[in-house]
Amino acid sequence: MIRIIRGSEPAKLVPLRIAKLAVLGSLGREPTSDEVVGYKEVATELWDAQHHKCCYCEQRIPKGFNDVEHYRPKCRADRRPGCAHTHGYWWLAFSWDNLLFACPACNRSGKNDLFPLIHGSISLLNPLLPPGNELPLLLDPGSAINPVEHIEYTESAIGRNGGPTHWWARPRNASIYGVKTIEVCELNRLELRELRNDHFRSTLAPQVEALNNSFRAHRLENTK
Ligand SMILES: [Zn+2]
């Protein structure tokens, strides 16, 4: 996970939000998932802002795939361990700051409706805006908090007795936000570990090797 700079809210989102929230607010009840629609209008803007990568796992996503993700889930939220309330944040479903672009694995089977809060948090109610008295455990890649301060990637063996190595997401300095985000987004699933291995071998390792060769050549030149 890396920090995302969304940029300015697309102008078209403002009238869309006003119109949609007027309809949803008139229902007098929690809207269903099928009723909260239209936010995908800004899918391309999010896709571009995220350099065509998933907001949580950083996999590249084809443009045709437009799974717009809500950091605060739109219709149902599992806030455990900090809060037992399960209502969704439908009134934030069209808020630029709550929208992200995610891959199918992260959005549908990983994070899904999980939104863990710290014990003692008070969940937001319509029409309150974040953060209120909520303390999310899930890192928001679109916030001012840099995920790199909470998650690092280290190489270690798959088994306890050595053998092949993989690149694992680990909480940096035992960050509780790192622990929960890795768990919720399943950042150590096999496909991601294999992608990190491929990236290291094909891109990073040759660069490290070239740098080391350059340093060695420089040292030899200075000892002549
Ligand atoms: Zn993903």
mmCIF file of C-alpha atoms and ligand atoms in Angstrom:
data_model
loop_
_atom_site.group_PDB
_atom_site.id
_atom_site.type_symbol
_atom_site.label_atom_id
_atom_site.label_comp_id
_atom_site.label_asym_id
_atom_site.label_seq_id
_atom_site.Cartn_x
_atom_site.Cartn_y
_atom_site.Cartn_z
ATOM 1 C CA MET A 1 0.000 0.000 0.000
ATOM 2 C CA ILE A 2 1.311 3.428 -0.916
ATOM 3 C CA ARG A 3 -0.067 6.903 -0.324
ATOM 4 C CA ILE A 4 -2.529 8.195 -2.927
ATOM 5 C CA ILE A 5 -2.854 11.840 -3.894
ATOM 6 C CA ARG A 6 -6.328 12.109 -5.431
ATOM 7 C CA GLY A 7 -6.127 15.724 -6.523
ATOM 8 C CA SER A 8 -9.159 17.968 -6.822
ATOM 9 C CA GLU A 9 -12.675 16.580 -6.757
ATOM 10 C CA PRO A 10 -14.046 16.195 -10.311
ATOM 11 C CA ALA A 11 -16.665 18.920 -10.881
ATOM 12 C CA LYS A 12 -19.227 16.387 -12.107
ATOM 13 C CA LEU A 13 -19.258 14.652 -8.715
ATOM 14 C CA VAL A 14 -20.851 17.628 -6.916
ATOM 15 C CA PRO A 15 -24.267 17.714 -8.691
ATOM 16 C CA LEU A 16 -24.286 13.917 -8.749
ATOM 17 C CA ARG A 17 -23.798 13.778 -4.964
ATOM 18 C CA ILE A 18 -26.506 16.387 -4.311
ATOM 19 C CA ALA A 19 -29.031 14.584 -6.511
ATOM 20 C CA LYS A 20 -28.281 11.078 -5.240
ATOM 21 C CA LEU A 21 -28.252 12.006 -1.542
ATOM 22 C CA ALA A 22 -31.583 13.823 -1.929
ATOM 23 C CA VAL A 23 -33.146 10.592 -3.207
ATOM 24 C CA LEU A 24 -31.463 8.317 -0.670
ATOM 25 C CA GLY A 25 -32.247 10.700 2.202
ATOM 26 C CA SER A 26 -35.929 10.671 1.319
ATOM 27 C CA LEU A 27 -36.177 6.903 1.752
ATOM 28 C CA GLY A 28 -36.386 7.199 5.538
ATOM 29 C CA ARG A 29 -34.376 4.005 5.959
ATOM 30 C CA GLU A 30 -30.968 2.577 5.219
ATOM 31 C CA PRO A 31 -30.612 2.237 1.438
ATOM 32 C CA THR A 32 -29.710 -1.102 -0.078
ATOM 33 C CA SER A 33 -26.558 -1.640 -2.097
ATOM 34 C CA ASP A 34 -28.587 -1.644 -5.326
ATOM 35 C CA GLU A 35 -29.943 1.811 -4.476
ATOM 36 C CA VAL A 36 -26.529 3.407 -3.892
ATOM 37 C CA VAL A 37 -25.297 3.727 -7.475
ATOM 38 C CA GLY A 38 -23.705 6.314 -9.752
ATOM 39 C CA TYR A 39 -20.362 6.886 -8.017
ATOM 40 C CA LYS A 40 -18.542 4.960 -10.785
ATOM 41 C CA GLU A 41 -18.819 8.145 -12.862
ATOM 42 C CA VAL A 42 -15.421 9.089 -11.417
ATOM 43 C CA ALA A 43 -13.762 5.691 -11.918
ATOM 44 C CA THR A 44 -11.380 6.957 -14.612
ATOM 45 C CA GLU A 45 -10.277 9.931 -12.493
ATOM 46 C CA LEU A 46 -9.510 7.588 -9.580
ATOM 47 C CA TRP A 47 -7.757 5.109 -11.864
ATOM 48 C CA ASP A 48 -5.508 7.867 -13.203
ATOM 49 C CA ALA A 49 -4.818 9.326 -9.741
ATOM 50 C CA GLN A 50 -3.718 5.889 -8.525
ATOM 51 C CA HIS A 51 -1.402 5.356 -11.503
ATOM 52 C CA HIS A 52 -3.618 2.464 -12.631
ATOM 53 C CA LYS A 53 -2.960 0.447 -9.472
ATOM 54 C CA CYS A 54 -5.132 -1.005 -6.720
ATOM 55 C CA CYS A 55 -5.275 1.305 -3.690
ATOM 56 C CA TYR A 56 -4.593 -1.522 -1.249
ATOM 57 C CA CYS A 57 -2.346 -4.134 -2.890
ATOM 58 C CA GLU A 58 -0.757 -2.028 -5.702
ATOM 59 C CA GLN A 59 -1.526 -4.569 -8.443
ATOM 60 C CA ARG A 60 -2.036 -3.008 -11.851
ATOM 61 C CA ILE A 61 -5.721 -2.905 -12.866
ATOM 62 C CA PRO A 62 -7.015 -2.760 -16.471
ATOM 63 C CA LYS A 63 -8.963 0.383 -17.316
ATOM 64 C CA GLY A 64 -12.063 -1.627 -18.211
ATOM 65 C CA PHE A 65 -12.335 -2.868 -14.659
ATOM 66 C CA ASN A 66 -14.057 -0.176 -12.626
ATOM 67 C CA ASP A 67 -14.540 -1.409 -9.079
ATOM 68 C CA VAL A 68 -14.815 1.863 -7.223
ATOM 69 C CA GLU A 69 -14.201 1.181 -3.565
ATOM 70 C CA HIS A 70 -15.490 3.023 -0.508
ATOM 71 C CA TYR A 71 -12.975 3.403 2.309
ATOM 72 C CA ARG A 72 -15.957 3.703 4.655
ATOM 73 C CA PRO A 73 -18.321 0.979 3.350
ATOM 74 C CA LYS A 74 -21.463 2.339 1.760
ATOM 75 C CA CYS A 75 -24.166 -0.065 2.973
ATOM 76 C CA ARG A 76 -22.938 -2.274 5.765
ATOM 77 C CA ALA A 77 -19.835 -2.010 7.922
ATOM 78 C CA ASP A 78 -18.246 -4.571 10.218
ATOM 79 C CA ARG A 79 -16.536 -2.298 12.777
ATOM 80 C CA ARG A 80 -15.277 -4.982 15.143
ATOM 81 C CA PRO A 81 -13.344 -5.035 17.425
ATOM 82 C CA GLY A 82 -14.088 -1.426 18.372
ATOM 83 C CA CYS A 83 -17.796 -1.052 17.727
ATOM 84 C CA ALA A 84 -20.803 -3.355 17.203
ATOM 85 C CA HIS A 85 -22.839 -1.003 14.985
ATOM 86 C CA THR A 86 -23.258 -2.308 11.430
ATOM 87 C CA HIS A 87 -24.872 0.575 9.513
ATOM 88 C CA GLY A 88 -23.148 1.702 6.321
ATOM 89 C CA TYR A 89 -21.907 5.161 5.411
ATOM 90 C CA TRP A 90 -24.303 5.712 2.481
ATOM 91 C CA TRP A 91 -24.183 9.523 2.915
ATOM 92 C CA LEU A 92 -20.419 9.340 2.131
ATOM 93 C CA ALA A 93 -20.915 7.129 -0.948
ATOM 94 C CA PHE A 94 -20.369 10.074 -3.303
ATOM 95 C CA SER A 95 -17.652 11.868 -1.314
ATOM 96 C CA TRP A 96 -14.384 12.205 -3.225
ATOM 97 C CA ASP A 97 -12.354 11.626 -0.030
ATOM 98 C CA ASN A 98 -14.105 8.291 0.544
ATOM 99 C CA LEU A 99 -13.619 6.873 -2.961
ATOM 100 C CA LEU A 100 -10.781 4.638 -4.113
ATOM 101 C CA PHE A 101 -10.068 2.247 -6.970
ATOM 102 C CA ALA A 102 -9.477 -1.384 -5.947
ATOM 103 C CA CYS A 103 -8.803 -4.743 -7.569
ATOM 104 C CA PRO A 104 -11.490 -7.472 -7.339
ATOM 105 C CA ALA A 105 -9.563 -9.502 -4.762
ATOM 106 C CA CYS A 106 -9.163 -6.573 -2.360
ATOM 107 C CA ASN A 107 -12.614 -5.076 -2.813
ATOM 108 C CA ARG A 108 -14.852 -8.117 -2.949
ATOM 109 C CA SER A 109 -13.145 -10.919 -1.046
ATOM 110 C CA GLY A 110 -10.561 -9.088 1.039
ATOM 111 C CA LYS A 111 -11.674 -5.829 2.570
ATOM 112 C CA ASN A 112 -15.310 -6.091 1.510
ATOM 113 C CA ASP A 113 -17.410 -4.487 4.303
ATOM 114 C CA LEU A 114 -14.707 -4.626 6.971
ATOM 115 C CA PHE A 115 -14.001 -1.321 8.676
ATOM 116 C CA PRO A 116 -12.383 -2.120 12.056
ATOM 117 C CA LEU A 117 -12.330 0.627 14.671
ATOM 118 C CA ILE A 118 -10.302 1.028 17.852
ATOM 119 C CA HIS A 119 -12.135 0.211 21.105
ATOM 120 C CA GLY A 120 -13.976 3.230 22.385
ATOM 121 C CA SER A 121 -14.692 4.673 18.954
ATOM 122 C CA ILE A 122 -18.107 6.186 18.335
ATOM 123 C CA SER A 123 -19.315 5.366 14.829
ATOM 124 C CA LEU A 124 -20.399 8.205 12.581
ATOM 125 C CA LEU A 125 -24.101 8.704 11.938
ATOM 126 C CA ASN A 126 -25.733 10.533 9.024
ATOM 127 C CA PRO A 127 -24.999 13.345 8.240
ATOM 128 C CA LEU A 128 -21.699 13.597 10.174
ATOM 129 C CA LEU A 129 -18.459 13.864 8.271
ATOM 130 C CA PRO A 130 -15.207 12.057 9.197
ATOM 131 C CA PRO A 131 -13.362 11.746 11.421
ATOM 132 C CA GLY A 132 -15.779 12.632 14.285
ATOM 133 C CA ASN A 133 -14.973 10.332 17.189
ATOM 134 C CA GLU A 134 -14.100 7.373 14.993
ATOM 135 C CA LEU A 135 -10.642 5.856 15.198
ATOM 136 C CA PRO A 136 -10.239 3.490 12.192
ATOM 137 C CA LEU A 137 -7.648 0.727 12.361
ATOM 138 C CA LEU A 138 -7.631 0.403 8.580
ATOM 139 C CA LEU A 139 -5.073 2.708 6.988
ATOM 140 C CA ASP A 140 -6.545 5.129 4.460
ATOM 141 C CA PRO A 141 -4.134 5.381 1.508
ATOM 142 C CA GLY A 142 -5.801 8.646 0.499
ATOM 143 C CA SER A 143 -5.230 10.370 3.859
ATOM 144 C CA ALA A 144 -2.266 12.389 5.136
ATOM 145 C CA ILE A 145 -0.939 9.310 6.942
ATOM 146 C CA ASN A 146 1.726 7.621 4.863
ATOM 147 C CA PRO A 147 1.111 3.826 4.875
ATOM 148 C CA VAL A 148 4.869 3.290 4.513
ATOM 149 C CA GLU A 149 5.222 4.424 8.126
ATOM 150 C CA HIS A 150 3.069 1.481 9.212
ATOM 151 C CA ILE A 151 3.804 -1.303 6.691
ATOM 152 C CA GLU A 152 7.147 -2.567 5.410
ATOM 153 C CA TYR A 153 8.114 -5.465 3.160
ATOM 154 C CA THR A 154 10.764 -7.990 4.163
ATOM 155 C CA GLU A 155 12.149 -11.113 2.550
ATOM 156 C CA SER A 156 12.042 -14.316 4.546
ATOM 157 C CA ALA A 157 11.612 -18.058 4.070
ATOM 158 C CA ILE A 158 8.157 -19.485 3.539
ATOM 159 C CA GLY A 159 8.680 -22.304 6.036
ATOM 160 C CA ARG A 160 10.324 -22.346 9.455
ATOM 161 C CA ASN A 161 13.174 -24.515 8.236
ATOM 162 C CA GLY A 162 14.341 -22.253 5.449
ATOM 163 C CA GLY A 163 13.851 -22.974 1.761
ATOM 164 C CA PRO A 164 12.387 -20.571 -0.819
ATOM 165 C CA THR A 165 11.856 -16.960 0.226
ATOM 166 C CA HIS A 166 8.977 -14.584 -0.353
ATOM 167 C CA TRP A 167 8.456 -10.857 0.231
ATOM 168 C CA TRP A 168 6.024 -10.359 3.123
ATOM 169 C CA ALA A 169 4.087 -7.325 4.292
ATOM 170 C CA ARG A 170 4.946 -6.687 7.959
ATOM 171 C CA PRO A 171 3.771 -4.072 10.475
ATOM 172 C CA ARG A 172 6.515 -1.481 10.870
ATOM 173 C CA ASN A 173 7.458 -0.896 14.527
ATOM 174 C CA ALA A 174 4.563 -3.187 15.582
ATOM 175 C CA SER A 175 2.021 -0.656 14.275
ATOM 176 C CA ILE A 176 -1.516 -1.748 15.212
ATOM 177 C CA TYR A 177 -2.713 -0.026 12.026
ATOM 178 C CA GLY A 178 -0.215 -2.025 10.003
ATOM 179 C CA VAL A 179 -1.290 -5.301 11.658
ATOM 180 C CA LYS A 180 -4.988 -4.742 10.963
ATOM 181 C CA THR A 181 -4.541 -3.374 7.438
ATOM 182 C CA ILE A 182 -2.398 -6.349 6.393
ATOM 183 C CA GLU A 183 -5.056 -8.687 7.839
ATOM 184 C CA VAL A 184 -8.102 -6.913 6.356
ATOM 185 C CA CYS A 185 -6.614 -6.433 2.875
ATOM 186 C CA GLU A 186 -4.947 -9.863 2.887
ATOM 187 C CA LEU A 187 -1.664 -8.275 1.837
ATOM 188 C CA ASN A 188 0.211 -11.556 2.279
ATOM 189 C CA ARG A 189 -1.919 -13.656 -0.067
ATOM 190 C CA LEU A 190 0.142 -15.913 -2.326
ATOM 191 C CA GLU A 191 -0.436 -13.971 -5.564
ATOM 192 C CA LEU A 192 0.926 -10.774 -3.971
ATOM 193 C CA ARG A 193 3.985 -12.498 -2.506
ATOM 194 C CA GLU A 194 4.727 -13.956 -5.941
ATOM 195 C CA LEU A 195 4.268 -10.562 -7.626
ATOM 196 C CA ARG A 196 6.678 -8.966 -5.133
ATOM 197 C CA ASN A 197 9.209 -11.723 -5.807
ATOM 198 C CA ASP A 198 8.928 -11.142 -9.560
ATOM 199 C CA HIS A 199 9.259 -7.373 -9.111
ATOM 200 C CA PHE A 200 12.336 -7.772 -6.913
ATOM 201 C CA ARG A 201 14.078 -10.196 -9.281
ATOM 202 C CA SER A 202 13.215 -8.404 -12.527
ATOM 203 C CA THR A 203 13.511 -4.764 -11.431
ATOM 204 C CA LEU A 204 15.108 -4.141 -8.040
ATOM 205 C CA ALA A 205 17.829 -6.838 -7.934
ATOM 206 C CA PRO A 206 19.422 -5.758 -11.260
ATOM 207 C CA GLN A 207 19.456 -2.126 -10.079
ATOM 208 C CA VAL A 208 21.138 -3.110 -6.797
ATOM 209 C CA GLU A 209 23.656 -5.221 -8.733
ATOM 210 C CA ALA A 210 24.414 -2.328 -11.109
ATOM 211 C CA LEU A 211 24.939 0.046 -8.168
ATOM 212 C CA ASN A 212 27.258 -2.403 -6.407
ATOM 213 C CA ASN A 213 29.277 -2.861 -9.620
ATOM 214 C CA SER A 214 29.539 0.902 -9.976
ATOM 215 C CA PHE A 215 30.787 1.309 -6.385
ATOM 216 C CA ARG A 216 33.333 -1.494 -6.887
ATOM 217 C CA ALA A 217 34.601 0.082 -10.112
ATOM 218 C CA HIS A 218 34.851 3.483 -8.384
ATOM 219 C CA ARG A 219 36.861 2.002 -5.485
ATOM 220 C CA LEU A 220 39.229 0.211 -7.874
ATOM 221 C CA GLU A 221 39.736 3.433 -9.821
ATOM 222 C CA ASN A 222 40.640 5.291 -6.607
ATOM 223 C CA THR A 223 43.162 2.662 -5.485
ATOM 224 C CA LYS A 224 45.199 2.836 -8.710
HETATM 225 ZN ZN ZN B 1 -5.841 -5.053 -4.623
#
